[in-house]
Coordinates of C-alpha atoms in Angstrom, one line a residue:
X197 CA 0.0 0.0 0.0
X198 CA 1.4 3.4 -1.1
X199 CA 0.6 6.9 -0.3
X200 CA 1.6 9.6 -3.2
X201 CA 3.6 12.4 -1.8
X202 CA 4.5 15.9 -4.3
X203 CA 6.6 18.5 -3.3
X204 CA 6.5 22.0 -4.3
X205 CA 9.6 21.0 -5.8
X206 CA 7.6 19.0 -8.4
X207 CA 8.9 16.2 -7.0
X208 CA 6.5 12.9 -6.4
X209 CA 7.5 10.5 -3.6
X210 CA 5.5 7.2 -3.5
X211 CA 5.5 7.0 0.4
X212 CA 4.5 2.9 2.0
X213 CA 1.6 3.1 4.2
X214 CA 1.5 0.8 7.6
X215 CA -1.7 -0.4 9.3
X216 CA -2.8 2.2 11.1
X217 CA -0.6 5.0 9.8
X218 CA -2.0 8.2 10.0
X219 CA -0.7 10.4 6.8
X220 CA 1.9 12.3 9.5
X221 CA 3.3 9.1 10.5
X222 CA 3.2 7.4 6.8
X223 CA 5.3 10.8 5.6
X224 CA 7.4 11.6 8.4
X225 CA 8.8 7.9 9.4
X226 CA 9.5 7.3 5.6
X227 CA 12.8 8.8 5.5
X228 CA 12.2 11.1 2.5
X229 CA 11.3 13.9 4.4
X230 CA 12.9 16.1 7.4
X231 CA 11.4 15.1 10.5
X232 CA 9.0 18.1 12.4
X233 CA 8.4 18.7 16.1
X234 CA 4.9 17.9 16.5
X235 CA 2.3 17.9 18.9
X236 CA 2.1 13.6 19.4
X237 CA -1.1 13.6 17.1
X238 CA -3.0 16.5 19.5
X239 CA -4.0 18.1 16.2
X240 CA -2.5 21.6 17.7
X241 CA 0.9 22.5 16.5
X242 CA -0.2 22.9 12.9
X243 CA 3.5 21.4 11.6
X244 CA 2.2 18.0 9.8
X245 CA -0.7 20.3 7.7
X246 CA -0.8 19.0 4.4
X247 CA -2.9 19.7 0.9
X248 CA -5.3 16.7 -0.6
X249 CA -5.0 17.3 -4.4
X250 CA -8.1 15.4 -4.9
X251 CA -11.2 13.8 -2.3
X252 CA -9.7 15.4 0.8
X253 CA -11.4 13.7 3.6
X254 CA -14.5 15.9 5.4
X255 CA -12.5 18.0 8.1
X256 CA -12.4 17.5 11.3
X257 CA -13.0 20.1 14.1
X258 CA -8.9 20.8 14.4
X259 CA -8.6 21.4 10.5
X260 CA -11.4 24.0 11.1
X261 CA -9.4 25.3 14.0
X262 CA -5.7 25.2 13.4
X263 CA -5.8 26.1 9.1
X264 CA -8.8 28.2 8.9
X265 CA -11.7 28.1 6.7
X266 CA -10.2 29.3 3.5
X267 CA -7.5 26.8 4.1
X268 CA -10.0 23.8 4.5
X269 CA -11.7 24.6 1.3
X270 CA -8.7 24.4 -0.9
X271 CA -7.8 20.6 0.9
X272 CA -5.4 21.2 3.5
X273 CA -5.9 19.2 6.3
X274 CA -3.8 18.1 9.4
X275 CA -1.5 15.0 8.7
X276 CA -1.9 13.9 12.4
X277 CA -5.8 13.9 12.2
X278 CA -6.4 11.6 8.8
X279 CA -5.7 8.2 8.5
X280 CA -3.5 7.9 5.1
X281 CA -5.4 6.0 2.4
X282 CA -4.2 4.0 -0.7
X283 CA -3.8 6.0 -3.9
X284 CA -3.8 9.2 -1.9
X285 CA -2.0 12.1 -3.1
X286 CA -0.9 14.9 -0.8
X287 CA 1.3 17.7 -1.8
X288 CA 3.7 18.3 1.3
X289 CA 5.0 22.1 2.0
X290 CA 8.2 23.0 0.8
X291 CA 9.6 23.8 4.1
X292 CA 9.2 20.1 5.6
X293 CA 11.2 18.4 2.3
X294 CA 14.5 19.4 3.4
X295 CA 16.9 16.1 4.4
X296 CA 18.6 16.6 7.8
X297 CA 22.8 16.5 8.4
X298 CA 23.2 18.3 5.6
X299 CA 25.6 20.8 7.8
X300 CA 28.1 20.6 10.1
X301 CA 30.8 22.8 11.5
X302 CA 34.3 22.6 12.6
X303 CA 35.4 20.2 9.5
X304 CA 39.5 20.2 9.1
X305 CA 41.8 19.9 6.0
X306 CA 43.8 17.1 7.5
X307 CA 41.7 14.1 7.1
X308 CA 42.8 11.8 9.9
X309 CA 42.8 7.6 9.1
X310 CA 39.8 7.3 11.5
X311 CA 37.2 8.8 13.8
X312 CA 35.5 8.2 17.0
X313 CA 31.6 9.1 17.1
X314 CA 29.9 10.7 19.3
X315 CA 26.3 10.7 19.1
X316 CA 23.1 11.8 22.2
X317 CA 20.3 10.7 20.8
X318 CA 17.5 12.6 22.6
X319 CA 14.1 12.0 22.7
X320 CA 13.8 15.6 20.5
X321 CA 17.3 16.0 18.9
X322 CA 20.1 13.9 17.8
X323 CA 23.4 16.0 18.0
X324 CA 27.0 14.2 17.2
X325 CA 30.3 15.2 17.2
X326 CA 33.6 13.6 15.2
X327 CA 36.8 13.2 17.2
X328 CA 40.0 12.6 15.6
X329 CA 41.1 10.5 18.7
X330 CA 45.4 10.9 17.4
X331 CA 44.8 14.9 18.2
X332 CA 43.7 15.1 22.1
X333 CA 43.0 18.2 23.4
X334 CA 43.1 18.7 26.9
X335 CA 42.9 14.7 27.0
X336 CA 39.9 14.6 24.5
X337 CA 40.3 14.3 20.5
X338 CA 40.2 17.5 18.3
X339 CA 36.3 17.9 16.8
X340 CA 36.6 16.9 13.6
X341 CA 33.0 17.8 12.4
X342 CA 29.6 18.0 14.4
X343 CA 26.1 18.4 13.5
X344 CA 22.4 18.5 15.1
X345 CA 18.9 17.3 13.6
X346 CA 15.5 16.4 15.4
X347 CA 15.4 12.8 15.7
X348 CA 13.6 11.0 13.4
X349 CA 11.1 9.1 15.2
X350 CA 9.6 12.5 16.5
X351 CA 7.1 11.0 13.0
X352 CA 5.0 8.9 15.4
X353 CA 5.1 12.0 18.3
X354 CA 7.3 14.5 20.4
X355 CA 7.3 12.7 23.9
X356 CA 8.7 9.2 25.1
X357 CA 5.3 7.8 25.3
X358 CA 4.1 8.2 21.9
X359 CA 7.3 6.1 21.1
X360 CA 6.5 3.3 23.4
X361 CA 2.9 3.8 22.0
X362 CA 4.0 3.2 18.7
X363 CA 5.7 -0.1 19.3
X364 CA 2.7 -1.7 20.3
X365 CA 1.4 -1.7 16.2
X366 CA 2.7 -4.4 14.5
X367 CA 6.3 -3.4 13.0
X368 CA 6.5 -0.6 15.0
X369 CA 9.6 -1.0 16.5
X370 CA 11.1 -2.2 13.9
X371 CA 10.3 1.0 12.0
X372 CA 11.8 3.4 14.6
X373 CA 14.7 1.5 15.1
X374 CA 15.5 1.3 11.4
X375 CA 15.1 5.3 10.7
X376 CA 17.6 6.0 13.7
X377 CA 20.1 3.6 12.3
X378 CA 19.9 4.9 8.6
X379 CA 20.0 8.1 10.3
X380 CA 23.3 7.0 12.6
X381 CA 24.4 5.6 9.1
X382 CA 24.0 9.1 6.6
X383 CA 26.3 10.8 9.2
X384 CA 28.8 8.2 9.6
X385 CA 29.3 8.0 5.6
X386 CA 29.5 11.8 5.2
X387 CA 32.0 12.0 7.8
X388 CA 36.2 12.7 6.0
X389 CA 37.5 9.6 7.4
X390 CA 36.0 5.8 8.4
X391 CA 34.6 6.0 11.8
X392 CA 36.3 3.1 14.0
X393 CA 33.9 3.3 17.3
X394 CA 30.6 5.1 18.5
X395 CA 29.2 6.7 21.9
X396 CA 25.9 6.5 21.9
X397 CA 24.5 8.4 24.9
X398 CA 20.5 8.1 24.8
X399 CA 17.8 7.9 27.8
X400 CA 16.3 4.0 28.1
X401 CA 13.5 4.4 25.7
X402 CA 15.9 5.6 22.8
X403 CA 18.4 2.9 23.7
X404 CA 15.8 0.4 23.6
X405 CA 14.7 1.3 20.0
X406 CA 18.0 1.8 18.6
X407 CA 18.8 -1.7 19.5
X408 CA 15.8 -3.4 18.7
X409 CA 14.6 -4.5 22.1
X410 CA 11.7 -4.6 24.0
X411 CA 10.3 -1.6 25.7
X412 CA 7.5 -3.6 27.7
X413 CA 9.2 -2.8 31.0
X414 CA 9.5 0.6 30.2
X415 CA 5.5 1.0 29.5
X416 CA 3.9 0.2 32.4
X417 CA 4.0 -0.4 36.0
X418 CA 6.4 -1.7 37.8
X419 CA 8.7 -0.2 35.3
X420 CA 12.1 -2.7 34.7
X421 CA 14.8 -2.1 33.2
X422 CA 16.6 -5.4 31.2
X423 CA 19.4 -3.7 29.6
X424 CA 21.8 -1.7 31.9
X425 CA 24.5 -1.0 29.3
X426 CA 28.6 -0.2 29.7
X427 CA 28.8 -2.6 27.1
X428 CA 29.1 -2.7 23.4
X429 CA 27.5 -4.4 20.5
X430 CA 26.8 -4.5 16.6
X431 CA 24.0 -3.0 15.0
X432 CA 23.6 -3.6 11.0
X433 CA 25.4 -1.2 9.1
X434 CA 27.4 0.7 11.6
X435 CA 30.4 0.7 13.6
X436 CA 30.4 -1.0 17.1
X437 CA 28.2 1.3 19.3
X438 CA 29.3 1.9 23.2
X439 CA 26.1 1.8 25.3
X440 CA 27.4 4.2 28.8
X441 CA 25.9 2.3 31.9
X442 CA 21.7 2.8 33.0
X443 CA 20.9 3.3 36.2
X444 CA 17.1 2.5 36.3
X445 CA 14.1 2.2 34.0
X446 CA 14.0 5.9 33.4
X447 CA 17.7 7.4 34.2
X448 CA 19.5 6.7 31.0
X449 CA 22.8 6.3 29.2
X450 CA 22.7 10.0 28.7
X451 CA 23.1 10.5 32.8
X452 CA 25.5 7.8 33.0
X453 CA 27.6 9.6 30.3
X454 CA 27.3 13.0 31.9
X455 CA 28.1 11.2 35.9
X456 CA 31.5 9.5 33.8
X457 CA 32.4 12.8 32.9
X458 CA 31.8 14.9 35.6
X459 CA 33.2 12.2 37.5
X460 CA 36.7 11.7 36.3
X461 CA 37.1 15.3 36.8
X462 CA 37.5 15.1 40.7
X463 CA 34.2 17.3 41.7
X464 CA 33.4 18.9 45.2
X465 CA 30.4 16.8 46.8
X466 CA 27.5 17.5 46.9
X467 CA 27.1 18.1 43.3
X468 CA 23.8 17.8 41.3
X469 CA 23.6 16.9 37.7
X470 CA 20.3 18.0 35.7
X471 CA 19.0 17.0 32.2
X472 CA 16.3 19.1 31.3
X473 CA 15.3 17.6 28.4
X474 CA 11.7 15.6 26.9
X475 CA 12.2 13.8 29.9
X476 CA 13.9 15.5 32.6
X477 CA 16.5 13.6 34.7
X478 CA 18.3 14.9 37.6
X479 CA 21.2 13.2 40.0
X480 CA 22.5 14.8 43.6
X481 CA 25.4 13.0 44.1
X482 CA 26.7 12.8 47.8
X483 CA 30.0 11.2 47.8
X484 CA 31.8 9.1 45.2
X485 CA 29.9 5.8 46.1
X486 CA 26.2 7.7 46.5
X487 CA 23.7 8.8 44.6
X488 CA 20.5 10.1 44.9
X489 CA 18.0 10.3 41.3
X490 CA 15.4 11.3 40.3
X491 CA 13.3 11.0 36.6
X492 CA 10.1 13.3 35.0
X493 CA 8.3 14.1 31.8
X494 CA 9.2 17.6 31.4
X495 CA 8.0 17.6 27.4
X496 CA 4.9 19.0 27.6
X497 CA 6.2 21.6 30.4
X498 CA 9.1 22.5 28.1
X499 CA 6.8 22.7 24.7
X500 CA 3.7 23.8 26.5
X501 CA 1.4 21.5 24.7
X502 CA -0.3 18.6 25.5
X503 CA -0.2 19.4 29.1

């Protein structure tokens, strides 16, 4: 089942349609397009609007709300709020057909003969950086390149629980794993120089899709956690990818990264340690043996919707 997609560009993009897709998630999780922020399928941000160029669906109540009358009339509707159909076609604003890592900063002329990666995948963002690990600064490599996009699953929804949602659908995992690796795998190929080893800092949800595991513990009570990382392992197509340790079900790799550096750099206790990200982690640690944390879904405070 396929979905026609047009650009302004005058491009058409035959997009594969999943049970249950709405056209948002068909679009946005097919690779061809940039991801957007949006409002987990609240019908409120506006972001996933798109134009039916032929039998647009009756509107709903949002489409009235968010586009406007005019707007309705001439077959724009909200992506989040229509189920994508068979032999659709949708024309797709040009603003949302832009690929991501297209840019990065701090690129040198002297290619070194390999790299080390460094990636936090957030639940919103996925930001990297390049080391050339032969060139330490301060006891760290030189920043070869470095780069920042949304992540890619934000297609299914901003927050961590649209994610564990959309693992639940048949395939679903399997779908957001596979756009995080080909997105891991774009920005290891347009790197200068083969990339030998990758950090891969993410919270226990993001970790948990990137490999391909279950979330079940993660999605209802009492939470578990099965993986605890400090390890590494092979995913197709990339590199081997360092996992830092996991504390508990919801105080992730990207803690455990920020406690290993903060750590090694002999701190005065008490010290506290605060992630204020889609979900909001925080650590007070006491002495070097003790710790105190703490996890809490600060999306919809951060983004103010869907509160």
């Amino acid at each position: 089942m396929q979905l026609k997609v047009s650009t302004t560009e005058g491009d058409v993009i035959a997009v594969a349609i999943h049970p249950g897709d709405t056209l948002a998630q068909a679009v946005y999780l097919s690779g061809a397009f940039a991801p957007r922020p949006l409002c987990s399928g609240l019908g409120k941000c506006g972001l996933c609007r798109m134009r039916f160029l032929s039998a647009p669906p009756p509107a709903t109540p949002e489409d009235e709300a968010i586009l406007g009358t005019e707007a309705v009339s001439q077959g724009w509707r909200l992506g989040c709020r229509h189920k994508a159909a068979p032999g659709a076609e949708v024309l797709v604003p040009s603003a949302a057909n832009q690929i991501p890592g297209k840019s990065k900063t701090g690129a040198s002329t002297n290619s070194p003969e390999s790299l080390l990666l460094a990636v936090d995948l957030g639940t919103t963002s996925l930001i990297w950086s390049a080391l050339d690990p032969t060139a330490a600064t301060k006891g760290a490599g030189r920043i070869v390149a470095q780069g920042r996009e949304l992540n890619p699953q934000i297609g299914v929804g901003s927050d961590v629980l649209s994610r564990l949602a959309a693992t639940m659908t048949p395939g679903g995992g399997k779908r957001l794993q596979e756009v995080t690796l080909e997105a891991l795998r774009r920005i290891v190929t347009g790197l200068p120089a083969p990339v030998s080893r990758i950090c891969l800092a993410a919270n226990t949800a993001m970790t948990a899709l990137t490999r391909g595991a279950s979330v079940l513990g993660l999605a209802a009570a009492p939470y578990a956690l099965e993986f605890h990382g400090q390890c590494e392992e092979s995913l197709p197509g990339l590199p081997p990818v360092y996992f830092p340790p996991q504390a508990a079900p919801f105080i992730g790799g990207d803690i455990g990264a920020g406690m290993a550096a903060l750590l090694s750099q002999k701190p005065e206790f008490p010290f506290l340690l605060a992630d204020m990200g889609t979900n909001g982690e925080f650590v007070l640690t006491l002495s070097p043996t003790q710790s105190l944390a703490v996890s809490v879904h600060l999306g919809p405070a951060l983004e103010g919707i869907g509160l």
